[in-house]
Coordinates of C-alpha atoms and ligand atoms in Angstrom, one line a residue:
M1 CA 2.4 -4.1 -13.1
S2 CA 0.0 -3.6 -15.9
T3 CA 0.7 -5.4 -19.5
N4 CA -1.7 -2.8 -21.4
G5 CA -0.3 0.6 -21.4
S6 CA 0.9 2.7 -18.6
V7 CA -0.4 2.7 -15.2
F8 CA 0.8 5.9 -14.5
D9 CA -1.1 7.5 -17.2
R10 CA -3.9 5.6 -16.0
A11 CA -3.7 6.9 -12.5
R12 CA -3.3 10.5 -13.6
A13 CA -6.5 10.1 -15.5
L14 CA -8.4 8.8 -12.8
F15 CA -7.0 11.7 -10.5
L16 CA -8.1 14.3 -12.8
H17 CA -11.5 12.6 -12.9
Y18 CA -11.7 12.8 -9.3
A19 CA -10.4 16.4 -9.1
E20 CA -13.1 17.8 -11.6
P21 CA -15.9 18.8 -8.7
L22 CA -13.0 21.0 -7.1
D23 CA -12.3 23.1 -10.1
L24 CA -8.9 23.9 -9.5
E25 CA -7.7 25.4 -12.3
R26 CA -10.6 27.9 -12.2
R27 CA -10.3 28.2 -8.7
Y28 CA -6.7 29.0 -8.5
P29 CA -5.6 30.2 -12.1
G30 CA -2.3 30.6 -13.2
L31 CA -0.8 28.0 -10.8
E32 CA -0.7 25.0 -13.0
L33 CA -2.0 23.0 -10.1
H34 CA -3.1 20.0 -11.8
K35 CA 0.2 19.4 -13.7
R36 CA 2.0 20.3 -10.1
L37 CA -0.5 17.4 -8.4
T38 CA 0.1 14.9 -11.1
S39 CA 3.9 14.9 -12.1
P40 CA 6.6 13.9 -9.4
D41 CA 8.9 16.1 -7.9
K42 CA 12.1 13.8 -8.4
I43 CA 12.7 10.5 -10.2
I44 CA 15.7 8.6 -9.3
A45 CA 16.6 5.7 -11.8
V46 CA 20.0 3.8 -11.1
R47 CA 21.6 1.1 -12.1
L48 CA 22.6 -1.8 -9.5
S49 CA 25.4 -4.1 -10.2
L50 CA 25.3 -7.3 -8.1
Q51 CA 28.0 -9.7 -7.6
K52 CA 26.4 -13.2 -7.4
D53 CA 27.4 -15.8 -5.3
D54 CA 29.2 -17.5 -8.1
G55 CA 31.4 -14.4 -8.9
T56 CA 29.5 -13.2 -11.9
I57 CA 28.0 -9.6 -12.1
R58 CA 24.2 -9.2 -12.8
V59 CA 22.7 -5.6 -13.5
Y60 CA 19.2 -4.4 -12.4
D61 CA 17.2 -1.3 -12.9
A62 CA 16.3 0.7 -9.7
F63 CA 14.1 3.6 -9.2
R64 CA 12.9 5.9 -6.2
V65 CA 10.2 8.4 -7.3
Q66 CA 9.9 11.3 -4.8
F67 CA 6.4 12.4 -6.0
N68 CA 5.0 14.9 -3.5
D69 CA 6.1 16.5 0.0
D70 CA 3.6 19.2 0.5
L71 CA 2.4 17.8 3.5
G72 CA 5.6 16.2 5.0
P73 CA 9.0 14.1 4.1
Y74 CA 8.4 11.7 1.3
K75 CA 7.4 8.2 2.5
G76 CA 6.7 5.2 0.9
G77 CA 7.7 1.6 0.3
L78 CA 10.3 -0.6 -1.8
R79 CA 9.1 -3.0 -4.1
F80 CA 11.7 -5.8 -5.3
H81 CA 10.0 -7.5 -8.2
P82 CA 10.5 -8.7 -11.7
Q83 CA 7.7 -6.6 -13.3
V84 CA 8.5 -3.5 -11.6
T85 CA 9.1 -0.4 -14.2
L86 CA 9.6 3.2 -13.7
D87 CA 6.0 3.6 -15.0
E88 CA 4.5 1.4 -12.1
V89 CA 6.8 3.3 -9.5
Q90 CA 5.5 6.7 -10.6
A91 CA 2.2 5.4 -10.1
L92 CA 2.4 3.8 -6.7
A93 CA 4.2 7.2 -5.6
F94 CA 1.6 9.3 -6.9
W95 CA -0.9 6.8 -4.9
M96 CA 1.2 7.3 -1.7
Y97 CA 0.7 11.0 -1.3
I98 CA -2.8 10.6 -1.8
K99 CA -2.9 7.9 0.7
T100 CA -1.1 9.7 3.4
A101 CA -3.5 12.9 3.0
V102 CA -6.5 10.6 3.2
V103 CA -5.2 9.7 6.7
N104 CA -4.1 12.7 7.4
I105 CA -0.6 12.1 8.5
P106 CA 2.4 14.5 8.2
F107 CA 4.3 12.6 5.1
G108 CA 4.5 13.3 1.2
G109 CA 4.3 10.3 -1.1
A110 CA 7.2 8.3 -2.7
K111 CA 7.8 4.9 -4.1
G112 CA 10.9 2.7 -5.0
G113 CA 11.6 -0.6 -6.8
I114 CA 14.2 -2.9 -8.0
T115 CA 13.3 -4.9 -11.3
V116 CA 14.6 -8.3 -10.0
D117 CA 13.4 -11.9 -9.5
Y118 CA 14.2 -11.4 -5.8
K119 CA 13.0 -14.6 -4.8
S120 CA 15.3 -16.4 -6.7
L121 CA 18.3 -14.9 -5.3
S122 CA 20.3 -16.3 -2.3
L123 CA 20.3 -14.7 1.0
A124 CA 23.6 -13.3 0.8
E125 CA 22.7 -11.6 -2.6
K126 CA 19.6 -10.5 -1.3
E127 CA 21.7 -8.6 1.4
R128 CA 24.0 -7.4 -1.1
L129 CA 21.7 -5.9 -3.4
T130 CA 19.3 -4.2 -0.7
K131 CA 22.4 -2.7 0.9
K132 CA 23.8 -1.5 -2.5
F133 CA 20.4 0.1 -3.0
A134 CA 20.3 2.0 0.6
I135 CA 23.8 3.2 -0.4
V136 CA 23.0 4.6 -3.6
L137 CA 20.1 6.5 -2.2
A138 CA 21.8 7.6 0.7
N139 CA 21.8 11.2 0.1
D140 CA 18.2 11.2 -1.0
I141 CA 16.8 9.1 1.8
G142 CA 16.4 10.1 5.6
E143 CA 14.2 10.6 8.3
N144 CA 13.5 14.3 7.4
T145 CA 13.5 13.9 3.3
D146 CA 12.1 10.6 2.2
I147 CA 11.6 7.5 4.3
P148 CA 11.3 4.1 2.7
A149 CA 9.3 1.0 3.8
P150 CA 8.4 -2.5 3.1
D151 CA 6.3 -3.5 -0.1
V152 CA 5.9 -6.4 -2.3
N153 CA 8.7 -8.9 -1.3
T154 CA 10.2 -6.8 1.1
G155 CA 9.7 -6.7 5.0
P156 CA 11.4 -6.1 8.1
R157 CA 14.9 -8.1 7.2
E158 CA 15.1 -5.6 4.2
M159 CA 14.6 -2.6 6.1
A160 CA 17.2 -3.7 8.9
W161 CA 19.6 -3.9 6.1
M162 CA 18.6 -0.5 4.6
S163 CA 19.0 1.0 7.8
H164 CA 22.5 -0.3 8.6
A165 CA 23.9 0.5 5.2
W166 CA 22.6 3.8 5.7
R167 CA 24.0 4.1 9.0
M168 CA 27.5 2.8 7.8
T169 CA 27.5 5.4 4.7
R170 CA 26.1 8.5 6.6
G171 CA 28.3 7.5 10.0
R172 CA 25.3 8.2 12.3
Y173 CA 22.2 6.5 13.8
H174 CA 18.9 7.8 12.4
R175 CA 16.6 5.1 13.3
G176 CA 13.6 6.9 11.6
M177 CA 15.0 6.9 8.1
V178 CA 13.2 3.6 7.3
T179 CA 10.1 2.4 8.9
G180 CA 9.1 -1.3 9.0
K181 CA 12.1 -2.6 10.8
P182 CA 12.3 -5.4 13.1
L183 CA 11.1 -4.9 16.7
H184 CA 14.6 -4.8 18.6
L185 CA 16.1 -2.5 16.0
G186 CA 13.6 0.4 16.5
G187 CA 10.4 -1.0 14.7
S188 CA 6.8 -0.6 16.0
E189 CA 4.7 -3.4 17.3
G190 CA 1.8 -4.1 15.1
R191 CA 3.6 -2.8 11.9
V192 CA 3.8 -6.3 10.2
E193 CA -0.1 -6.8 10.5
A194 CA -0.7 -3.2 9.8
T195 CA -1.5 -2.9 6.4
G196 CA -4.1 -6.0 6.7
H197 CA -5.3 -5.2 9.9
G198 CA -6.5 -1.7 8.7
C199 CA -8.0 -3.0 5.8
A200 CA -10.3 -5.3 8.0
T201 CA -11.0 -2.3 10.0
T202 CA -12.2 -0.1 7.2
L203 CA -14.1 -3.2 5.7
L204 CA -15.9 -3.9 9.0
E205 CA -17.0 -0.1 9.3
A206 CA -18.3 -0.3 5.5
A207 CA -20.0 -3.3 6.8
R208 CA -21.9 -1.5 9.6
D209 CA -22.9 1.1 7.4
Q210 CA -24.2 -1.4 4.7
G211 CA -26.1 -3.6 7.5
V212 CA -23.9 -6.7 6.8
D213 CA -23.1 -8.9 9.6
P214 CA -19.4 -10.0 9.5
H215 CA -20.3 -13.2 11.6
G216 CA -20.7 -15.9 9.1
A217 CA -19.9 -13.7 6.2
K218 CA -18.2 -15.3 3.2
L219 CA -14.7 -13.9 2.6
V220 CA -12.6 -14.0 -0.3
V221 CA -8.8 -13.2 -0.4
Q222 CA -6.8 -12.7 -3.6
G223 CA -3.2 -12.7 -2.7
F224 CA -2.6 -14.3 0.7
G225 CA 0.7 -12.6 1.3
N226 CA 1.3 -10.0 4.2
A227 CA -1.8 -7.7 3.8
G228 CA -4.1 -10.2 2.7
R229 CA -3.3 -13.0 5.4
Y230 CA -3.9 -10.1 8.2
A231 CA -6.8 -8.8 6.9
A232 CA -8.3 -12.7 7.1
V233 CA -7.2 -13.1 10.7
E234 CA -8.7 -10.2 11.9
L235 CA -12.1 -10.5 9.8
A236 CA -12.0 -14.4 11.0
K237 CA -11.9 -13.0 14.5
R238 CA -15.1 -11.3 13.8
G239 CA -16.7 -14.4 12.4
A240 CA -16.0 -14.2 8.6
K241 CA -15.3 -17.4 6.9
L242 CA -12.5 -17.3 4.5
I243 CA -13.7 -19.6 1.6
I244 CA -11.3 -18.8 -1.2
A245 CA -7.6 -17.7 -0.9
S246 CA -5.2 -17.5 -3.6
D247 CA -1.5 -16.5 -4.3
S248 CA 0.7 -16.2 -7.3
R249 CA 0.9 -20.2 -7.7
A250 CA -2.5 -21.4 -6.7
A251 CA -6.2 -20.6 -6.0
I252 CA -7.9 -22.9 -3.0
H253 CA -11.4 -23.4 -2.0
N254 CA -13.1 -24.8 0.9
P255 CA -16.9 -23.9 1.5
D256 CA -17.0 -24.7 5.0
G257 CA -14.2 -22.3 5.8
L258 CA -10.3 -22.4 5.7
D259 CA -8.3 -22.3 9.2
V260 CA -6.6 -19.0 8.7
D261 CA -3.8 -19.4 11.3
A262 CA -3.2 -23.0 10.0
L263 CA -3.0 -21.7 6.3
I264 CA -0.4 -19.0 7.2
A265 CA 1.7 -21.7 8.6
F266 CA 1.2 -24.1 5.8
K267 CA 2.1 -21.0 3.5
D268 CA 5.2 -20.2 5.6
R269 CA 6.5 -23.5 5.5
T270 CA 5.7 -24.6 1.8
G271 CA 5.7 -21.0 0.1
S272 CA 2.2 -21.5 -1.5
V273 CA -1.4 -21.9 -0.4
A274 CA -1.2 -24.7 -2.8
G275 CA -2.4 -28.2 -1.4
F276 CA -3.6 -27.1 1.7
P277 CA -5.2 -30.0 3.5
G278 CA -9.0 -29.9 3.4
S279 CA -8.9 -27.5 0.7
R280 CA -9.7 -28.1 -3.3
P281 CA -7.7 -26.2 -6.0
I282 CA -9.7 -23.8 -8.3
D283 CA -9.3 -21.7 -11.6
P284 CA -7.7 -18.6 -10.5
G285 CA -10.1 -17.1 -12.8
E286 CA -13.0 -18.1 -10.3
V287 CA -11.6 -16.3 -7.5
F288 CA -13.1 -12.9 -8.1
V289 CA -16.3 -14.2 -9.3
A290 CA -17.1 -16.5 -6.6
P291 CA -20.3 -15.8 -4.6
C292 CA -19.0 -14.4 -1.0
D293 CA -20.0 -11.1 0.9
F294 CA -16.4 -9.5 1.2
L295 CA -13.7 -9.6 -1.2
V296 CA -10.4 -8.6 -0.7
P297 CA -7.7 -8.2 -3.7
A298 CA -4.6 -8.1 -2.1
A299 CA -2.1 -8.5 -4.7
L300 CA -0.9 -6.4 -7.7
E301 CA -2.7 -3.7 -9.9
D302 CA -5.2 -3.9 -12.5
C303 CA -6.6 -7.3 -11.5
I304 CA -10.3 -6.4 -11.4
T305 CA -11.1 -5.3 -15.1
A306 CA -14.1 -4.5 -16.9
E307 CA -14.5 -8.0 -17.8
I308 CA -14.5 -9.3 -14.6
A309 CA -16.5 -6.3 -12.7
P310 CA -20.0 -7.0 -14.1
K311 CA -19.7 -10.6 -12.8
I312 CA -18.3 -9.8 -9.0
Q313 CA -20.9 -10.9 -6.2
A314 CA -19.3 -9.4 -3.3
K315 CA -21.4 -7.3 -1.4
I316 CA -18.1 -5.1 0.0
I317 CA -14.9 -4.9 -1.6
A318 CA -11.7 -3.6 0.2
E319 CA -8.6 -3.0 -1.6
A320 CA -5.8 -4.2 0.3
A321 CA -3.6 -4.0 -2.9
N322 CA -2.4 -0.6 -4.5
G323 CA -4.7 0.1 -7.5
P324 CA -6.2 -3.6 -8.2
T325 CA -9.5 -2.2 -9.8
T326 CA -9.0 -0.6 -13.4
Q327 CA -11.0 2.8 -13.8
D328 CA -13.5 1.0 -16.3
A329 CA -14.2 -1.5 -13.7
V330 CA -14.4 1.4 -10.8
H331 CA -17.1 2.9 -13.0
I332 CA -18.8 -0.5 -13.3
L333 CA -18.6 -1.5 -9.7
F334 CA -20.0 1.8 -8.6
K335 CA -23.1 1.4 -10.9
R336 CA -23.6 -1.7 -9.6
G337 CA -23.8 -0.3 -6.1
I338 CA -21.2 -2.7 -4.7
T339 CA -19.2 -0.9 -1.8
V340 CA -15.6 -0.3 -2.9
V341 CA -13.1 0.8 0.2
P342 CA -10.5 2.2 -1.9
D343 CA -6.9 1.4 -1.6
V344 CA -6.0 4.8 -0.7
L345 CA -8.1 4.1 2.5
A346 CA -8.3 0.6 2.8
N347 CA -4.5 -0.3 2.7
A348 CA -3.5 2.9 4.7
G349 CA -2.9 1.0 7.8
G350 CA 0.6 0.2 6.9
V351 CA 1.7 3.7 6.4
T352 CA -0.3 4.8 9.5
V353 CA 1.9 2.6 11.7
S354 CA 4.9 3.5 9.7
Y355 CA 4.0 7.0 11.1
F356 CA 3.7 5.6 14.6
E357 CA 7.2 4.0 14.0
W358 CA 8.8 7.1 12.9
V359 CA 7.2 9.0 15.9
Q360 CA 8.6 6.3 18.3
N361 CA 11.8 6.6 16.8
R362 CA 12.3 10.2 17.2
Q363 CA 11.3 9.7 20.9
E364 CA 12.6 6.7 21.6
Y365 CA 10.1 5.5 23.4
Y366 CA 8.0 2.9 22.5
W367 CA 4.1 2.0 22.6
T368 CA 2.3 -1.5 23.5
R369 CA 0.9 -3.2 20.5
D370 CA -2.6 -2.2 22.1
E371 CA -1.7 1.5 22.2
V372 CA -0.4 1.1 18.3
I373 CA -3.7 -1.0 17.1
D374 CA -6.2 1.4 19.1
R375 CA -4.4 4.5 17.6
M376 CA -4.6 2.8 14.1
N377 CA -8.2 2.0 14.2
A378 CA -9.2 5.2 15.6
R379 CA -7.5 6.9 12.9
L380 CA -8.7 4.8 9.9
A381 CA -12.2 4.7 11.5
N382 CA -12.2 8.4 11.7
A383 CA -10.9 8.8 8.2
Y384 CA -13.4 6.3 6.9
R385 CA -16.4 7.9 8.7
Q386 CA -15.4 11.4 7.1
I387 CA -15.0 10.1 3.6
A388 CA -18.2 7.7 3.9
D389 CA -20.1 10.8 5.1
R390 CA -19.0 13.0 2.4
A391 CA -19.9 10.3 -0.3
K392 CA -23.3 10.0 0.9
E393 CA -23.8 13.8 0.9
E394 CA -22.4 14.1 -2.4
K395 CA -24.2 11.0 -3.5
T396 CA -20.6 9.7 -4.6
S397 CA -18.2 6.7 -4.3
L398 CA -16.0 6.4 -1.3
R399 CA -12.9 6.6 -3.9
Q400 CA -14.6 10.0 -5.1
A401 CA -14.6 11.5 -1.7
A402 CA -11.6 10.1 -0.5
Y403 CA -9.6 11.4 -3.4
Q404 CA -11.4 15.1 -2.9
C405 CA -10.5 14.9 1.0
A406 CA -6.9 14.2 -0.1
I407 CA -6.7 16.7 -2.8
E408 CA -8.2 19.5 -0.6
R409 CA -5.7 18.8 2.1
V410 CA -2.5 18.9 -0.5
V411 CA -3.7 21.7 -2.2
R412 CA -4.5 24.1 0.9
A413 CA -0.9 23.3 2.1
A414 CA 0.4 24.0 -1.1
L415 CA -1.0 27.2 -1.3
E416 CA -0.3 28.2 2.2
R417 CA 3.4 27.3 1.3
G418 CA 3.3 29.6 -1.4
A419 CA 3.3 28.6 -5.3
Q420 CA 6.9 28.7 -5.7
Ligands
LIG1 N1 4.0 0.1 1.0 C1 2.9 0.4 1.8 C2 2.0 1.1 1.2 O1 2.0 1.0 0.0 C3 3.8 1.0 3.2 C4 4.4 2.2 2.9 C5 4.9 2.6 4.1 O2 4.7 2.2 5.4 O3 5.8 3.8 4.0 O4 1.1 1.9 1.7

């Protein structure tokens, strides 16, 4: 959703920067590994026409990018947003395969989206558009090929529609063809909260490493959507104080701490954090630079820029959003010694529980919420430990170490499978 240049080009440049120490082209000459790892396997671009409730027709661009499946079927969410572009979807699909490799789950990476002001559609229009997308993609997605999931502006409702439309088109149940479904339609306990919960888990691991006590720690959440709110819930349980929360419409502040549960109920009722009782509105520009201990960017890409990075006062940043920090800002934060738990780890709780949902669907045997959450936490804590140890050993950032671990896993699989 960047306005300045190609987000995919920047994602690619960042990848090549992180791949440098692995020296892939010299170690494995003649295999074009860099090109292979930084260009998508398949790009699906379609036109979706939607009949509006008033009988008129609207036409939307829609995409699914299947980036890499060296480690398993393509996996990744669907984003319905006016700023969706093919460029952005490619970058997001790219990050997805890094993310699945970081947490070591047997999936590749993909992403999809529709360029649409989804929130402005009626419920019936939303359903028709989502189902149309599932029908158009029916031959390209499936539980052993490519498994969509929620992302920005999509959730269990959309996944239920996707699953139903796919079944009508293909004439059979394959519950695992999409994850993030409602519970009674084969969804998993804990999936809705998973991204935010996992973000809190990795942030708390980093806090322990840094000797920062979460109790009484000041928390700022930029983007109080699905990921941001559940990160706040878990961190508040550990005693952190949410002092600032923002969304696309407003930013609010309460130095004594915002009541997280009440704020969630308020936002569900009114559609925004704006006007939450006991808070005062602040300029959105103040959100990132406010004095705090924990900062959770949980909205869109490229929000923490080189202008903002020098002013950030947080001790630890955990990226619940995908790609919230620009490359220049990444380097500035590293030089300033601010710990950043990178997106490919910090928001991997979502796809990790998607993996658990897929496993449960294949067995038609369902786990309790505690089982899901314990397994997710164990996997994320384990991934964090591995990455943090490597970062310490090689005196580098968590992001650099995470990319190196992921690239090594994918390269090993690619080489073992054969270069063709
Ligand atoms: N859209 C989420 C992400 O960016 C979840 C993807 C999934 O569950 O497959 O990680």
